[in-house]
CSV table of C-alpha atoms and ligand atoms in Angstrom, one decimal:
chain,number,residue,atom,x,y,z
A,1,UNK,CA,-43.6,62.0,10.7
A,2,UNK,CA,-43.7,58.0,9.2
A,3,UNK,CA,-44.2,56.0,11.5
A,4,UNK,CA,-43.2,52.5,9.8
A,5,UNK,CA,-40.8,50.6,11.2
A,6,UNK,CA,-41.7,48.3,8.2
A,7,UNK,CA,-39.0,45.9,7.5
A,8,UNK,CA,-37.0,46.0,4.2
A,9,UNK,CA,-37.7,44.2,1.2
A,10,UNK,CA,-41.4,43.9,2.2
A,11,UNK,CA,-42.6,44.9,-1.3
A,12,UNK,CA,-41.4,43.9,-4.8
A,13,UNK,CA,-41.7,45.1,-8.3
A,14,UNK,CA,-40.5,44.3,-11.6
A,15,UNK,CA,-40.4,46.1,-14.5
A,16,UNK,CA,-38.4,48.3,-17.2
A,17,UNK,CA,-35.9,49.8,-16.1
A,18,UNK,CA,-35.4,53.2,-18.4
A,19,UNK,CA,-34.0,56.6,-18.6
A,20,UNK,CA,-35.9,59.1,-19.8
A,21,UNK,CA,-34.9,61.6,-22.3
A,22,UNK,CA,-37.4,64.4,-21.9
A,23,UNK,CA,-37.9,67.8,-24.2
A,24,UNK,CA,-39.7,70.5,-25.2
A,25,UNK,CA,-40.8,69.9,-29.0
A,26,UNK,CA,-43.2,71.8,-31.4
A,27,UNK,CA,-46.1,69.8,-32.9
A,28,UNK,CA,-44.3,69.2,-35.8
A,29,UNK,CA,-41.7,67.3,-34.2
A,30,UNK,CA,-44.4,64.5,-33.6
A,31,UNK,CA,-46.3,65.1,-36.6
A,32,UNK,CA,-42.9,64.4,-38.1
A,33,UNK,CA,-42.8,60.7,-36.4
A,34,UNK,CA,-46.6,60.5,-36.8
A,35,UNK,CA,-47.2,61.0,-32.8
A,36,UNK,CA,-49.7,62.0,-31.2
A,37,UNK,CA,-49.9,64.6,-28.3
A,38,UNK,CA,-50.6,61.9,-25.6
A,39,UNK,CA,-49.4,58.7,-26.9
A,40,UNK,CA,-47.5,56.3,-25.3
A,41,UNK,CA,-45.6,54.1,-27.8
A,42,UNK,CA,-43.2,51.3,-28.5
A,43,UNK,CA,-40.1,52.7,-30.5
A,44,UNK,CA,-40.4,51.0,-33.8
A,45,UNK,CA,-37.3,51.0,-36.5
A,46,UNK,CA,-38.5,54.4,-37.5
A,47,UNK,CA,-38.7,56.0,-34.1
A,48,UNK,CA,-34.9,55.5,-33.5
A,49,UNK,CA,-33.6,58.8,-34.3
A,50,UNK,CA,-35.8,60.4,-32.0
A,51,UNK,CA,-33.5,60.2,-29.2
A,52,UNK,CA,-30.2,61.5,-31.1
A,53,UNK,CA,-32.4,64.6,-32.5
A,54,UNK,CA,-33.8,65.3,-28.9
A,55,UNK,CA,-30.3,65.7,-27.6
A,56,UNK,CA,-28.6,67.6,-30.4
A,57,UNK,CA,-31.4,70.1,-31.2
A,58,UNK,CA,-33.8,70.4,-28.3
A,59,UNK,CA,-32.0,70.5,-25.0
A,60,UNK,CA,-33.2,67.1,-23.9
A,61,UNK,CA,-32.8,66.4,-19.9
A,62,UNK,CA,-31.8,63.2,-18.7
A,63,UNK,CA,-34.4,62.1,-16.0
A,64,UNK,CA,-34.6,58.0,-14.2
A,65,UNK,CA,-37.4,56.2,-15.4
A,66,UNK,CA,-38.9,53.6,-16.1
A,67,UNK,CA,-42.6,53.0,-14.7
A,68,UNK,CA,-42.5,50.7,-12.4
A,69,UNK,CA,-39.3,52.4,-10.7
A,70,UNK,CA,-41.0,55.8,-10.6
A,71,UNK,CA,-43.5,54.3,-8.5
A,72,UNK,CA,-41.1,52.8,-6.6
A,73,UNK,CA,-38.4,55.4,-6.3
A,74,UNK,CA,-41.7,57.7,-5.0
A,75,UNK,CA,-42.8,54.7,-2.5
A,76,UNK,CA,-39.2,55.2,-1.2
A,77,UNK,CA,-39.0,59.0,-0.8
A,78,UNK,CA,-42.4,59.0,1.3
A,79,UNK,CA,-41.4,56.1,3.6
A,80,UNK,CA,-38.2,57.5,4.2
A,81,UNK,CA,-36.6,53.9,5.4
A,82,UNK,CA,-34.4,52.5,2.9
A,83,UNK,CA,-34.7,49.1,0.9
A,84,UNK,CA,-38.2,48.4,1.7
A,85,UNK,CA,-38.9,48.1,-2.1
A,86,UNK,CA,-36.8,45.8,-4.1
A,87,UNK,CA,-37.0,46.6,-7.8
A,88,UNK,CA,-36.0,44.0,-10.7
A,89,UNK,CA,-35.5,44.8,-14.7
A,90,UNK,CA,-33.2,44.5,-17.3
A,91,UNK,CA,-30.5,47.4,-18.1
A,92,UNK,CA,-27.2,46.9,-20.5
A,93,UNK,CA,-23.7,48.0,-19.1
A,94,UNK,CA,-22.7,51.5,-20.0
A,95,UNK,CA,-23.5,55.0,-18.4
A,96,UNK,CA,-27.3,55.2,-18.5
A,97,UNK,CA,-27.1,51.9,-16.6
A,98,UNK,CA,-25.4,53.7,-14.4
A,99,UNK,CA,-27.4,56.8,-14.2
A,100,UNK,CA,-30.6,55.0,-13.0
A,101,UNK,CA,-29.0,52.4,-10.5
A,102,UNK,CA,-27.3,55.9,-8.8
A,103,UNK,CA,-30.9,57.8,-8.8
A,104,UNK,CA,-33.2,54.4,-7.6
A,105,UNK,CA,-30.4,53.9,-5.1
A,106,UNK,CA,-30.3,57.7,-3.8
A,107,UNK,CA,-34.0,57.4,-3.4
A,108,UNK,CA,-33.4,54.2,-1.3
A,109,UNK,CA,-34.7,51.8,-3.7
A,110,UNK,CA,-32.6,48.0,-3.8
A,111,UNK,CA,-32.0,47.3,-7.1
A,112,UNK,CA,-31.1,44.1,-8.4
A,113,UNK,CA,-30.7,44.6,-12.3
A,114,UNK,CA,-30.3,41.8,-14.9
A,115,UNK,CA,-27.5,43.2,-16.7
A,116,UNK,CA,-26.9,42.4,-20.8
A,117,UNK,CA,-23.1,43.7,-21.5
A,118,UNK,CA,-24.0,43.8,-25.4
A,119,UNK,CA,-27.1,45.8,-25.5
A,120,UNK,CA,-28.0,49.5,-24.3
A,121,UNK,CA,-30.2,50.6,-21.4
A,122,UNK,CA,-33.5,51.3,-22.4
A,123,UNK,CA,-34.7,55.1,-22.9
A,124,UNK,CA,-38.0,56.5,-23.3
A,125,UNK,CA,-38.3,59.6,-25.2
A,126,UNK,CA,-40.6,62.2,-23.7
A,127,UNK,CA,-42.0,64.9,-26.3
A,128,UNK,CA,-43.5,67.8,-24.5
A,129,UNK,CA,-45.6,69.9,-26.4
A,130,UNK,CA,-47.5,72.3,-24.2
A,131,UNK,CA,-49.5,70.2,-21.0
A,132,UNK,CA,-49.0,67.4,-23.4
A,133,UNK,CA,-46.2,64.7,-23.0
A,134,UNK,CA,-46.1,62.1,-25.9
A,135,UNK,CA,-43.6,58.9,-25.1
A,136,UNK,CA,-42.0,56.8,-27.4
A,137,UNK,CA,-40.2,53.8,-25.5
A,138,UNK,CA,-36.9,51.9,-26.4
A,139,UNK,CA,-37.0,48.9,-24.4
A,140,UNK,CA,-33.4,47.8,-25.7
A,141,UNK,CA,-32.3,45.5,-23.0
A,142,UNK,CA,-35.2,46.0,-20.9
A,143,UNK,CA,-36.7,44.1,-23.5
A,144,UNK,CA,-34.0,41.4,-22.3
A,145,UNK,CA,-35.8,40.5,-18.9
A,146,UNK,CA,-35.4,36.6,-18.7
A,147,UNK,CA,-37.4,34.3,-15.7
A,148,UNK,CA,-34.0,33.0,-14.7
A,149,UNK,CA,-32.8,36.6,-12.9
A,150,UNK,CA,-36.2,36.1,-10.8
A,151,UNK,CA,-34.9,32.2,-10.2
A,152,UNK,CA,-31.6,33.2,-9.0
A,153,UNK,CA,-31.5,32.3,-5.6
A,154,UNK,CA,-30.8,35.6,-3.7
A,155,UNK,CA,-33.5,37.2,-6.2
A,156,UNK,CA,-35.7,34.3,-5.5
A,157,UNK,CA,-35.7,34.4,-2.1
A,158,UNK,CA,-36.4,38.5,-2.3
A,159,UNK,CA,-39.3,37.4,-3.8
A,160,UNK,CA,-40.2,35.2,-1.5
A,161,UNK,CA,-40.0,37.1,1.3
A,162,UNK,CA,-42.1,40.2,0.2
A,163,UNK,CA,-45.4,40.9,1.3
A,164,UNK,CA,-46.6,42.7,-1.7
A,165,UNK,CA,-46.3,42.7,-5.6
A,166,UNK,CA,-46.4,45.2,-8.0
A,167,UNK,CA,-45.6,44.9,-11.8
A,168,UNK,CA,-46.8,47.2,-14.7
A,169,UNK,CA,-49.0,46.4,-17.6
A,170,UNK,CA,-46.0,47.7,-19.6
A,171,UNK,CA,-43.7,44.3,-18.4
A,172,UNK,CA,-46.5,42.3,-20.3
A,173,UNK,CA,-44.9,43.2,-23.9
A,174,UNK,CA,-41.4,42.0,-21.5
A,175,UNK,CA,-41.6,38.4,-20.0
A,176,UNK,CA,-45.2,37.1,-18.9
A,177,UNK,CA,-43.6,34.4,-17.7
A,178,UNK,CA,-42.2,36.4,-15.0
A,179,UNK,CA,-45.3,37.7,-13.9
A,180,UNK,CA,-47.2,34.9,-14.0
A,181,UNK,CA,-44.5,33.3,-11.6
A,182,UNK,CA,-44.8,36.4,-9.0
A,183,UNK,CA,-48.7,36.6,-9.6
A,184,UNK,CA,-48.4,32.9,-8.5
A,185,UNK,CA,-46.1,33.7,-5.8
A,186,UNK,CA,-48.4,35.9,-3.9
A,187,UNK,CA,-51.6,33.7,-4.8
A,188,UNK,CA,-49.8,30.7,-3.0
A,189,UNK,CA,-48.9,33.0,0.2
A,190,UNK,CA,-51.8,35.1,-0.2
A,191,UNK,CA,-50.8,38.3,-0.6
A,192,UNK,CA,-51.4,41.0,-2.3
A,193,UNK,CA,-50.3,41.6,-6.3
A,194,UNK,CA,-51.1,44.7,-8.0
A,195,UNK,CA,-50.9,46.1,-11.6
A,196,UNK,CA,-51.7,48.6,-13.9
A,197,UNK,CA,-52.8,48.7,-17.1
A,198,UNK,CA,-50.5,51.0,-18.3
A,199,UNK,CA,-51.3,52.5,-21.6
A,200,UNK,CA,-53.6,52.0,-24.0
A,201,UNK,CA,-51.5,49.7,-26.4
A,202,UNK,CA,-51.7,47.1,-23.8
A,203,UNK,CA,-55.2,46.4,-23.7
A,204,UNK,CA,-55.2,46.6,-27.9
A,205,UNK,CA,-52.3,44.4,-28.5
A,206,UNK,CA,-51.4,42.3,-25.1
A,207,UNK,CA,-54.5,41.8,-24.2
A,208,UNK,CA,-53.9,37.8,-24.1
A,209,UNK,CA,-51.1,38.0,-21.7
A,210,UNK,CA,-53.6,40.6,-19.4
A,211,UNK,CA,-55.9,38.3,-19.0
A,212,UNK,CA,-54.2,35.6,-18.3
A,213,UNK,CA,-52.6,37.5,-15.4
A,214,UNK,CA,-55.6,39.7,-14.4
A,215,UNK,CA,-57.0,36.6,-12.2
A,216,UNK,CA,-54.3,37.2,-9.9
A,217,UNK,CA,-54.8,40.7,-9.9
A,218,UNK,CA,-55.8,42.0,-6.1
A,219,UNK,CA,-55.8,45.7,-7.1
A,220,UNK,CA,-56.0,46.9,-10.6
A,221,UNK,CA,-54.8,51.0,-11.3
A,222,UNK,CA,-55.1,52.9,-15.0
A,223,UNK,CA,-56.7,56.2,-15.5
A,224,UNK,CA,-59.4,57.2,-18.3
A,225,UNK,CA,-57.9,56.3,-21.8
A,226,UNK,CA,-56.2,52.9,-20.5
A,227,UNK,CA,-60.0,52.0,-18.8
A,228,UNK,CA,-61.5,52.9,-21.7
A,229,UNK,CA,-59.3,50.8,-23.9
A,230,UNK,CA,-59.5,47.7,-21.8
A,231,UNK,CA,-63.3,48.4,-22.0
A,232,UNK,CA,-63.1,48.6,-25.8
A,233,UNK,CA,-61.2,45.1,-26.5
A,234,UNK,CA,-63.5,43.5,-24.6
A,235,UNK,CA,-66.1,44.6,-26.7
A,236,UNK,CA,-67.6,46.4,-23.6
A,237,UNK,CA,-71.0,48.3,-24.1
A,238,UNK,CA,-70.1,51.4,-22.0
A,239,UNK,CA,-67.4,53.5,-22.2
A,240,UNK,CA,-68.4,54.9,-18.5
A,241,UNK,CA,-65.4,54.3,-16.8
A,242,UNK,CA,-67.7,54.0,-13.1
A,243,UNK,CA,-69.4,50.5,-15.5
A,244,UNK,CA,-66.1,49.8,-16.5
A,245,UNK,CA,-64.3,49.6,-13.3
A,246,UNK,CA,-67.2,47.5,-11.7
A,247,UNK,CA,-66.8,44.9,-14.4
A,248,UNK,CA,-63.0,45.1,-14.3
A,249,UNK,CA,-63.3,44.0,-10.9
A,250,UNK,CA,-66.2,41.6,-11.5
A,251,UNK,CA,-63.9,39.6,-13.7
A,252,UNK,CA,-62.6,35.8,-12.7
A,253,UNK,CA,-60.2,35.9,-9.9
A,254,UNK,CA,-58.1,33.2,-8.3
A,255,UNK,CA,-59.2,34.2,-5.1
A,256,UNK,CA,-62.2,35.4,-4.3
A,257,UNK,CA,-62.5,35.8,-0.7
A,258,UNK,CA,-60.6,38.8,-1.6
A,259,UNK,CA,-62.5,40.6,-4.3
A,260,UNK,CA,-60.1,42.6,-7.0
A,261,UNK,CA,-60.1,46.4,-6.3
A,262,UNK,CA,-60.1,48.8,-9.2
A,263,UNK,CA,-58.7,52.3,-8.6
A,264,UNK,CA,-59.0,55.2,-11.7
A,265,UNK,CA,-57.4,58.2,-11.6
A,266,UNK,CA,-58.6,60.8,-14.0
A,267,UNK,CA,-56.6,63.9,-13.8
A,268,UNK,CA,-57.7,66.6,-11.9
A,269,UNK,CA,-61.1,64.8,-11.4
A,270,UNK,CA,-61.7,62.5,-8.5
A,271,UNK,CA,-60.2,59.1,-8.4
A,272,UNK,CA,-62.7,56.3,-8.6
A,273,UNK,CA,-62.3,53.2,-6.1
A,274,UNK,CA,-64.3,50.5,-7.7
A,275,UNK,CA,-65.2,47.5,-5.2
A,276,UNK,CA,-67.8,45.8,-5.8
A,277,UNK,CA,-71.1,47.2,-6.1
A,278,UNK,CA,-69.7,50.2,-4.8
A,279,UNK,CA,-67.8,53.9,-6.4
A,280,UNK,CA,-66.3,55.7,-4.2
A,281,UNK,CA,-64.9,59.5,-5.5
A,282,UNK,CA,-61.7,60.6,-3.7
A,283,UNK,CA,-61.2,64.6,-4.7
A,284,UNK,CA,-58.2,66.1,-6.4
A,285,UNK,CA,-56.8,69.1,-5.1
A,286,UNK,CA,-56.2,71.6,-9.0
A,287,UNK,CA,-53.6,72.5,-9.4
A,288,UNK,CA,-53.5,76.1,-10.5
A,289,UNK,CA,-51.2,76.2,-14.3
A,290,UNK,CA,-48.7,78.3,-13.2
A,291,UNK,CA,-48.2,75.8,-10.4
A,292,UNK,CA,-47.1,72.8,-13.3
A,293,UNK,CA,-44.1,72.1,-14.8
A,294,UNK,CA,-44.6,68.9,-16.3
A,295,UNK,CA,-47.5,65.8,-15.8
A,296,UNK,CA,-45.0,63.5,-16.8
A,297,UNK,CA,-44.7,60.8,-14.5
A,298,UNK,CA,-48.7,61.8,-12.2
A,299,UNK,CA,-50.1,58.0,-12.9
A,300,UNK,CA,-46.7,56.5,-11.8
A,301,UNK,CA,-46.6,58.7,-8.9
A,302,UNK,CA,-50.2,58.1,-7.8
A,303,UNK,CA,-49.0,54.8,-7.5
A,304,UNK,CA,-45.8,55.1,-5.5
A,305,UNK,CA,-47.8,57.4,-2.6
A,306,UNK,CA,-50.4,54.6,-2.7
A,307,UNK,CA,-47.9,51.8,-2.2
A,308,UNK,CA,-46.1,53.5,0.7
A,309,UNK,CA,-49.2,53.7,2.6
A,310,UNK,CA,-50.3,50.4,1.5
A,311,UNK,CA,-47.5,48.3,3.0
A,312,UNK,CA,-47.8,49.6,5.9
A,313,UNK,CA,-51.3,48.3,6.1
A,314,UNK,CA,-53.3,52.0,6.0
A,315,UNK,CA,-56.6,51.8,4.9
A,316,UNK,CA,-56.9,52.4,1.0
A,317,UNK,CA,-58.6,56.0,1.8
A,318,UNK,CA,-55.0,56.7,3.3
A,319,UNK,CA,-53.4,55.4,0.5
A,320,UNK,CA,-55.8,57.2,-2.3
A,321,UNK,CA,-54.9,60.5,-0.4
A,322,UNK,CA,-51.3,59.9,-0.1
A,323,UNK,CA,-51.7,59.0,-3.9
A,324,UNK,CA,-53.2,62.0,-4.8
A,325,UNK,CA,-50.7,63.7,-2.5
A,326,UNK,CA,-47.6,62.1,-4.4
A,327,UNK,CA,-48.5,62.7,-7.9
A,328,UNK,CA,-49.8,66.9,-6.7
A,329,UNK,CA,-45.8,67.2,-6.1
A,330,UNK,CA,-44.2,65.2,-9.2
A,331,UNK,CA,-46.3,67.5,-11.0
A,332,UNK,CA,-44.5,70.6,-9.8
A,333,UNK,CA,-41.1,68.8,-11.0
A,334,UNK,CA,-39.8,67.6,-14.0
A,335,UNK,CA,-40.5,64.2,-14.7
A,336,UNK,CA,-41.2,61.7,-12.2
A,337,UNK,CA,-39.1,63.5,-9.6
A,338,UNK,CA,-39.6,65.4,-6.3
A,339,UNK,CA,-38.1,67.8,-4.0
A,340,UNK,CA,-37.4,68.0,-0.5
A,341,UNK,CA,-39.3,65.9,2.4
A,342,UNK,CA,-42.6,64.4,1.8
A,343,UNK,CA,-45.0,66.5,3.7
A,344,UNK,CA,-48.2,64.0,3.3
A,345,UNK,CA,-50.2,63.8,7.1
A,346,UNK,CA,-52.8,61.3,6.9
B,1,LIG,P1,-46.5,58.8,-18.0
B,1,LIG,O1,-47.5,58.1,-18.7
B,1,LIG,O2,-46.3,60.2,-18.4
B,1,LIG,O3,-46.7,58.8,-16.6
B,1,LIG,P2,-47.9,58.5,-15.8
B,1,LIG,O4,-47.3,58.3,-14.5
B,1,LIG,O5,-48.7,57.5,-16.4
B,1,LIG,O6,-48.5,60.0,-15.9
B,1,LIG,P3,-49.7,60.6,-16.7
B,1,LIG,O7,-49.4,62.1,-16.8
B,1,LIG,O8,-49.9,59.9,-18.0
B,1,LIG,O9,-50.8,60.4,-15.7
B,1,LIG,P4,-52.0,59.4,-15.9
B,1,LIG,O10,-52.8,59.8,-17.0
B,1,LIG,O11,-51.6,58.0,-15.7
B,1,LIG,O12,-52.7,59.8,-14.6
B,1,LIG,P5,-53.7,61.0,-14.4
B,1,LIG,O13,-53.6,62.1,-15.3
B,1,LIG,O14,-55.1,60.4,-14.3
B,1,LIG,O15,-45.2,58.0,-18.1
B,1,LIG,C1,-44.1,58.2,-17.3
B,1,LIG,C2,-43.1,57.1,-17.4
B,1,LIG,O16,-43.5,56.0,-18.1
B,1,LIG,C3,-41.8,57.5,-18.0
B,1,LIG,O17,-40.9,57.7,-16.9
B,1,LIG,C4,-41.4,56.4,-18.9
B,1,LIG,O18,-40.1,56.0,-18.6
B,1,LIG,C5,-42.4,55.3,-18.5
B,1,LIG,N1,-42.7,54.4,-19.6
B,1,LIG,C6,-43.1,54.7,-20.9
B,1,LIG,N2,-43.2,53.6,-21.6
B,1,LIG,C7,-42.8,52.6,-20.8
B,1,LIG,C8,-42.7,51.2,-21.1
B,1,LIG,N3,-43.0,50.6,-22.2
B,1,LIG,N4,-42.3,50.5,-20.0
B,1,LIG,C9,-42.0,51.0,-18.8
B,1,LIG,N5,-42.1,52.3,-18.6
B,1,LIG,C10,-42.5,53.1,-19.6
B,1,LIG,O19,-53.3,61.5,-13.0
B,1,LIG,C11,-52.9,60.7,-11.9
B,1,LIG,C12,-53.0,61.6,-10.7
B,1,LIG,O20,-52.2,62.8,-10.8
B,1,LIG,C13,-54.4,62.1,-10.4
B,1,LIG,O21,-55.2,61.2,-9.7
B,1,LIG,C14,-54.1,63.4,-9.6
B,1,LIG,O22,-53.8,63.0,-8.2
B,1,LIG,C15,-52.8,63.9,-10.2
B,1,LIG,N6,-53.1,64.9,-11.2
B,1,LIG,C16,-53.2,64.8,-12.6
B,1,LIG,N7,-53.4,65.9,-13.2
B,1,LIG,C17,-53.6,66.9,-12.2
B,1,LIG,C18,-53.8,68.3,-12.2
B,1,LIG,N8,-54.0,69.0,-13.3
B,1,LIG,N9,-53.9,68.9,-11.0
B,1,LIG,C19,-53.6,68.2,-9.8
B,1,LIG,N10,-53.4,66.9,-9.8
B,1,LIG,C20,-53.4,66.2,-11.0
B,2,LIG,NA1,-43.5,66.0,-13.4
């Protein structure tokens, strides 16, 4: 059973807001856009039919998004007490707008969109190809995200009043100057702000942006390929993500009475907590094949389970398990979605 009485709004997150438009594809679907099997990509002018081909010739499902959200929309579904996440992004007006608010809403989550009336929602393509899933994002007017939604007054007083902060490395390519006004929010009051690298893209071609927001950063997620690519711009010796993690955290940080956390999930092998001097492993239960439908949506997940133990103040081995927990089950759905009641005992 939860627990938490935790109030609403407590935690706040900001990112892009998109619906996915997931299918099966052979390989030379991707070879055909130049994809690879695991990428995770902006949509560039020659990306854009991706998205009418998926749903005329492959059978594409429609599934909410949107990384950020996922975790988010998980966070909600394990806490079982509405509103205590308050999401913000940028969507247009039309029917996928529509879609998402309906499925972040059902899962309890308190959405306050920017809206754009002449641009579309954002979709991300998700290519499956075997255990693979390759995605190809169209921010469209999740690109849109201005500073002035956050300045509104009810928004800005949402913000105010949380106790925790999460935004994705993907909102960097969005509106830094978004995050580096939470990222100061929660330095001023102290509390916590998380992020995530994201994908590997970030670290190769934002990597300006990270680091100017990584000093606020309290806890830091990303699993292998993301590590390793932040490792890699930084002209990092090592590729060993346990070296990795304990420089990651060993960076500058506005605060240091409370040293950054890193936390690096590696598929079915043990998620590394980095603090400090010290690695902790926290086992993955395998899942067996037969047992997966799709991975699509694990990281985001992980996340969300972590978060819902997190605000209510469990210690981060309850939160790693709950992670681990979370992203176990979006793995036997499609997507970043889930069935029935959480069953997570701590
Ligand atoms: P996607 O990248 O697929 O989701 P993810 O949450 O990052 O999932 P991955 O499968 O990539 O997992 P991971 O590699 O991060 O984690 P790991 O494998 O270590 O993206 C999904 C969403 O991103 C989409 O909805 C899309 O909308 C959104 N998106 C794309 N581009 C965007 C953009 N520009 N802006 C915003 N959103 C964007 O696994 C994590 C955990 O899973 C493990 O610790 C473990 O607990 C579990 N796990 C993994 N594999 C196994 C296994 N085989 N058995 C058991 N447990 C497992
Ligand atoms: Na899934």
């Amino acid at each position: 059973r939860i627990s938490s009485n935790i109030r609403e709004g407590i935690l706040v997150g900001c990112g892009n807001p998109l619906l996915d438009i997931s299918a099966v594809v052979p390989l030379d679907f991707l070879q055909k856009y130049s994809m690879n099997e695991d990428d995770a990509i902006l949509a560039e002018d020659r990306h854009m039919p991706i998205y009418g081909e998926l749903v005329q010739g492959y059978q594409a499902e429609f599934l909410a998004g949107g990384s950020v959200q996922n975790s988010l929309r998980i966070a909600q579904w394990i806490l079982r007490q509405p509103r205590v996440a308050v999401f913000f992004g940028c969507v247009g007006e039309d029917r996928y707008a529509s879609i998402l608010k309906e499925k972040a809403q059902a899962a309890g989550l308190d959405v306050h969109y920017q809206v754009k009336t002449d641009v579309p929602t954002g979709t991300c393509a998700v290519l499956i190809t075997g255990t693979h899933r390759s995605l190809c994002a169209n921010l469209a007017a999740a690109n849109n995200f201005t500073i002035d939604h956050l300045e509104e007054p009810s928004n800005k007083a949402l913000v105010d009043n949380a106790q925790y902060y999460y935004i994705s490395g993907f909102f960097l390519t969005v509106n830094p100057p978004s995050i580096m006004q939470v990222a100061a929010t929660a330095h001023a009051k102290q509390r916590p702000f998380l992020m995530n690298l994201s994908a590997p893209f970030i670290s190769q071609f934002y990597m300006a942006p990270l680091l100017a927001a990584l000093p606020y950063v309290d806890i830091i997620f990303g699993n292998e390929a993301e590590a390793q690519a932040f490792a890699e711009a930084q002209q990092w010796p090592s590729g060993d993500l346990r070296e990795i993690g304990k420089r990651l955290v060993a960076m500058e940080k506005k605060n240091p009475t409370r040293p950054r956390i890193a936390i690096l999930t590696q598929g079915c092998d043990p998620v590394l907590l980095i603090q400090q001097d010290s690695v902790q492993e926290f086992p993955v239960t395998k899942l067996a094949a037969h047992e997966i439908v799709d991975t699509n949506g694990a990281g985001d997940a992980f996340v969300g389970g972590f978060l819902s133990q997190f605000v209510q103040g469990k210690s981060l081995d309850v939160c790693i398990r709950c992670g681990n927990y979370a992203a176990g089950h979006i793995i036997k759905n499609p997507g970043c979605t889930y069935s029935g009641e959480p069953e997570f005992v701590e």
